Tab-separated table of C-alpha atoms in Angstrom:
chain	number	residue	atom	x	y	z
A	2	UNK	CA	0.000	0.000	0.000
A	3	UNK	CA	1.080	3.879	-0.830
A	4	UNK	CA	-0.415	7.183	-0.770
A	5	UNK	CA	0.615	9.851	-2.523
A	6	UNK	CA	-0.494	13.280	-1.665
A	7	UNK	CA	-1.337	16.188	-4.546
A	8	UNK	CA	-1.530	19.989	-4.344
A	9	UNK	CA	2.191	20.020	-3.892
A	10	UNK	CA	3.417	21.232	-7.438
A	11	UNK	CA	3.671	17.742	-9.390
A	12	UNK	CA	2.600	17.273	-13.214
A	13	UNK	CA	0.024	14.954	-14.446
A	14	UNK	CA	2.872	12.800	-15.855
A	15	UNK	CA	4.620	12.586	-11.914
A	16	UNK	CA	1.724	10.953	-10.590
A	17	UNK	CA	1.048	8.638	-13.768
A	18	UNK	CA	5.094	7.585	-13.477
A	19	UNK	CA	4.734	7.572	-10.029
A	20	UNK	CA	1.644	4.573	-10.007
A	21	UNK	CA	3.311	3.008	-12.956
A	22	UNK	CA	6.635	2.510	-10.599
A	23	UNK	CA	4.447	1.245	-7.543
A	24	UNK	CA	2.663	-1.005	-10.069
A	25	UNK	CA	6.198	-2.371	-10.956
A	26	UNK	CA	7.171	-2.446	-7.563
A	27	UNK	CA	4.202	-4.845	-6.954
A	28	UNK	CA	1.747	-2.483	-4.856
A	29	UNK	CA	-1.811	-2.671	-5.050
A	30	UNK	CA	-3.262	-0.880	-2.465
A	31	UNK	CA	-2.907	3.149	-3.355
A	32	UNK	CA	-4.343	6.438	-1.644
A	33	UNK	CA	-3.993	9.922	-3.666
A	34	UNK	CA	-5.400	12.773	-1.216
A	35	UNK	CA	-4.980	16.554	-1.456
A	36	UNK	CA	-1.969	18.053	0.594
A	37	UNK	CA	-3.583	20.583	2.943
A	38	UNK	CA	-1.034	22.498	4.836
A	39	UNK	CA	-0.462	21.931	8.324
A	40	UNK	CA	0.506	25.483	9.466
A	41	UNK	CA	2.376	28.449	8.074
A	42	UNK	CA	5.659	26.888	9.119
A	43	UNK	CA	5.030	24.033	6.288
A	44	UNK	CA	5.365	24.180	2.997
A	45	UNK	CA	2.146	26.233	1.014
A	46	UNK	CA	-0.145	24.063	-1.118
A	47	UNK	CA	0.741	24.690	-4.553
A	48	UNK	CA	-2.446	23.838	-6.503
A	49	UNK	CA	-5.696	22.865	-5.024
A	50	UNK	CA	-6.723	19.327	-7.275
A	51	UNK	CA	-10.405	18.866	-8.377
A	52	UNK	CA	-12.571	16.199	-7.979
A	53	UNK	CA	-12.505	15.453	-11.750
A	54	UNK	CA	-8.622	14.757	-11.914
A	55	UNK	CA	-9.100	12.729	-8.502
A	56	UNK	CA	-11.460	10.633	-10.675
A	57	UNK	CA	-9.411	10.736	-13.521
A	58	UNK	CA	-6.268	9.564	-11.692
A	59	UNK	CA	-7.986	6.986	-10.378
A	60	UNK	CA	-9.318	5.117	-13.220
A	61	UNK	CA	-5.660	5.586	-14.572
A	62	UNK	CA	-4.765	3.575	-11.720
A	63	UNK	CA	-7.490	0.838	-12.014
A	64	UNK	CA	-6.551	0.241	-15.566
A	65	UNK	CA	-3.040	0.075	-14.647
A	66	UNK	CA	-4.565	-2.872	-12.142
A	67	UNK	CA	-4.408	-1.788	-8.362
A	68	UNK	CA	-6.600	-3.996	-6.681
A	69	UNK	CA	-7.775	-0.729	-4.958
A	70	UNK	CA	-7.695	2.708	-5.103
A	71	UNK	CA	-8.942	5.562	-3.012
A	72	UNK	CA	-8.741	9.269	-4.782
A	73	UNK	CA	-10.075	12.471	-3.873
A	74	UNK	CA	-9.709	15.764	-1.469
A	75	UNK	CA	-10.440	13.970	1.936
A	76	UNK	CA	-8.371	10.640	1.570
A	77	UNK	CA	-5.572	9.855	3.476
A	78	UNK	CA	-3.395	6.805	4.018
A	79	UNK	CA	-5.053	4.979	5.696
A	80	UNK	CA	-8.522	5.835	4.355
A	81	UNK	CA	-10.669	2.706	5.589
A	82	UNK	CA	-8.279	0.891	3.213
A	83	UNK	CA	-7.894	-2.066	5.048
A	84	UNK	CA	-11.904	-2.864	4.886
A	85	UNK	CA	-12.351	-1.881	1.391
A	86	UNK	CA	-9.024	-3.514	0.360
A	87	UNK	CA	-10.852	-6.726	1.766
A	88	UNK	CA	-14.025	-6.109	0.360
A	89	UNK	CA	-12.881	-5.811	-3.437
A	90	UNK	CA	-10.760	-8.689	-2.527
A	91	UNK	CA	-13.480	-10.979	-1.604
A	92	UNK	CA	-15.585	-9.824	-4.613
A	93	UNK	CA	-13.019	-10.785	-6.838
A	94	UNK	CA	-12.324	-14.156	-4.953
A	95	UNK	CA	-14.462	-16.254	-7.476
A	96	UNK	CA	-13.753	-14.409	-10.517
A	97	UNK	CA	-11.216	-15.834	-13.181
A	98	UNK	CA	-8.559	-13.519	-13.666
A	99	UNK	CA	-9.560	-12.886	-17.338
A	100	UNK	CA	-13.277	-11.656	-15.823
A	101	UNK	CA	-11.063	-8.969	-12.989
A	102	UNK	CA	-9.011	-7.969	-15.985
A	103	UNK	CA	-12.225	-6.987	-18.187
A	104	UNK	CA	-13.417	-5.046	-15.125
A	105	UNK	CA	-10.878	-2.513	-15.035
Protein backbone atom coordinates (compact mmCIF):
# COMPACT_ATOMS: atom_id res chain seq x y z
CA UNK A 1 0.00 0.00 0.00
CA UNK A 2 1.08 3.88 -0.83
CA UNK A 3 -0.42 7.18 -0.77
CA UNK A 4 0.61 9.85 -2.52
CA UNK A 5 -0.49 13.28 -1.67
CA UNK A 6 -1.34 16.19 -4.55
CA UNK A 7 -1.53 19.99 -4.34
CA UNK A 8 2.19 20.02 -3.89
CA UNK A 9 3.42 21.23 -7.44
CA UNK A 10 3.67 17.74 -9.39
CA UNK A 11 2.60 17.27 -13.21
CA UNK A 12 0.02 14.95 -14.45
CA UNK A 13 2.87 12.80 -15.85
CA UNK A 14 4.62 12.59 -11.91
CA UNK A 15 1.72 10.95 -10.59
CA UNK A 16 1.05 8.64 -13.77
CA UNK A 17 5.09 7.58 -13.48
CA UNK A 18 4.73 7.57 -10.03
CA UNK A 19 1.64 4.57 -10.01
CA UNK A 20 3.31 3.01 -12.96
CA UNK A 21 6.64 2.51 -10.60
CA UNK A 22 4.45 1.24 -7.54
CA UNK A 23 2.66 -1.00 -10.07
CA UNK A 24 6.20 -2.37 -10.96
CA UNK A 25 7.17 -2.45 -7.56
CA UNK A 26 4.20 -4.84 -6.95
CA UNK A 27 1.75 -2.48 -4.86
CA UNK A 28 -1.81 -2.67 -5.05
CA UNK A 29 -3.26 -0.88 -2.46
CA UNK A 30 -2.91 3.15 -3.36
CA UNK A 31 -4.34 6.44 -1.64
CA UNK A 32 -3.99 9.92 -3.67
CA UNK A 33 -5.40 12.77 -1.22
CA UNK A 34 -4.98 16.55 -1.46
CA UNK A 35 -1.97 18.05 0.59
CA UNK A 36 -3.58 20.58 2.94
CA UNK A 37 -1.03 22.50 4.84
CA UNK A 38 -0.46 21.93 8.32
CA UNK A 39 0.51 25.48 9.47
CA UNK A 40 2.38 28.45 8.07
CA UNK A 41 5.66 26.89 9.12
CA UNK A 42 5.03 24.03 6.29
CA UNK A 43 5.37 24.18 3.00
CA UNK A 44 2.15 26.23 1.01
CA UNK A 45 -0.14 24.06 -1.12
CA UNK A 46 0.74 24.69 -4.55
CA UNK A 47 -2.45 23.84 -6.50
CA UNK A 48 -5.70 22.87 -5.02
CA UNK A 49 -6.72 19.33 -7.28
CA UNK A 50 -10.41 18.87 -8.38
CA UNK A 51 -12.57 16.20 -7.98
CA UNK A 52 -12.51 15.45 -11.75
CA UNK A 53 -8.62 14.76 -11.91
CA UNK A 54 -9.10 12.73 -8.50
CA UNK A 55 -11.46 10.63 -10.67
CA UNK A 56 -9.41 10.74 -13.52
CA UNK A 57 -6.27 9.56 -11.69
CA UNK A 58 -7.99 6.99 -10.38
CA UNK A 59 -9.32 5.12 -13.22
CA UNK A 60 -5.66 5.59 -14.57
CA UNK A 61 -4.76 3.58 -11.72
CA UNK A 62 -7.49 0.84 -12.01
CA UNK A 63 -6.55 0.24 -15.57
CA UNK A 64 -3.04 0.07 -14.65
CA UNK A 65 -4.57 -2.87 -12.14
CA UNK A 66 -4.41 -1.79 -8.36
CA UNK A 67 -6.60 -4.00 -6.68
CA UNK A 68 -7.78 -0.73 -4.96
CA UNK A 69 -7.70 2.71 -5.10
CA UNK A 70 -8.94 5.56 -3.01
CA UNK A 71 -8.74 9.27 -4.78
CA UNK A 72 -10.08 12.47 -3.87
CA UNK A 73 -9.71 15.76 -1.47
CA UNK A 74 -10.44 13.97 1.94
CA UNK A 75 -8.37 10.64 1.57
CA UNK A 76 -5.57 9.85 3.48
CA UNK A 77 -3.39 6.81 4.02
CA UNK A 78 -5.05 4.98 5.70
CA UNK A 79 -8.52 5.83 4.36
CA UNK A 80 -10.67 2.71 5.59
CA UNK A 81 -8.28 0.89 3.21
CA UNK A 82 -7.89 -2.07 5.05
CA UNK A 83 -11.90 -2.86 4.89
CA UNK A 84 -12.35 -1.88 1.39
CA UNK A 85 -9.02 -3.51 0.36
CA UNK A 86 -10.85 -6.73 1.77
CA UNK A 87 -14.03 -6.11 0.36
CA UNK A 88 -12.88 -5.81 -3.44
CA UNK A 89 -10.76 -8.69 -2.53
CA UNK A 90 -13.48 -10.98 -1.60
CA UNK A 91 -15.58 -9.82 -4.61
CA UNK A 92 -13.02 -10.78 -6.84
CA UNK A 93 -12.32 -14.16 -4.95
CA UNK A 94 -14.46 -16.25 -7.48
CA UNK A 95 -13.75 -14.41 -10.52
CA UNK A 96 -11.22 -15.83 -13.18
CA UNK A 97 -8.56 -13.52 -13.67
CA UNK A 98 -9.56 -12.89 -17.34
CA UNK A 99 -13.28 -11.66 -15.82
CA UNK A 100 -11.06 -8.97 -12.99
CA UNK A 101 -9.01 -7.97 -15.98
CA UNK A 102 -12.23 -6.99 -18.19
CA UNK A 103 -13.42 -5.05 -15.12
CA UNK A 104 -10.88 -2.51 -15.04
Amino acid sequence: KSSIMLGCGETREDVIATMKALREAGVDVVTLGQYMRPTKKHMAVAEYVTPEAFDAYAKIAESMGFLYVASGPMVRSSYRAGELFLTNLMKNKDQKPQEQVAEA
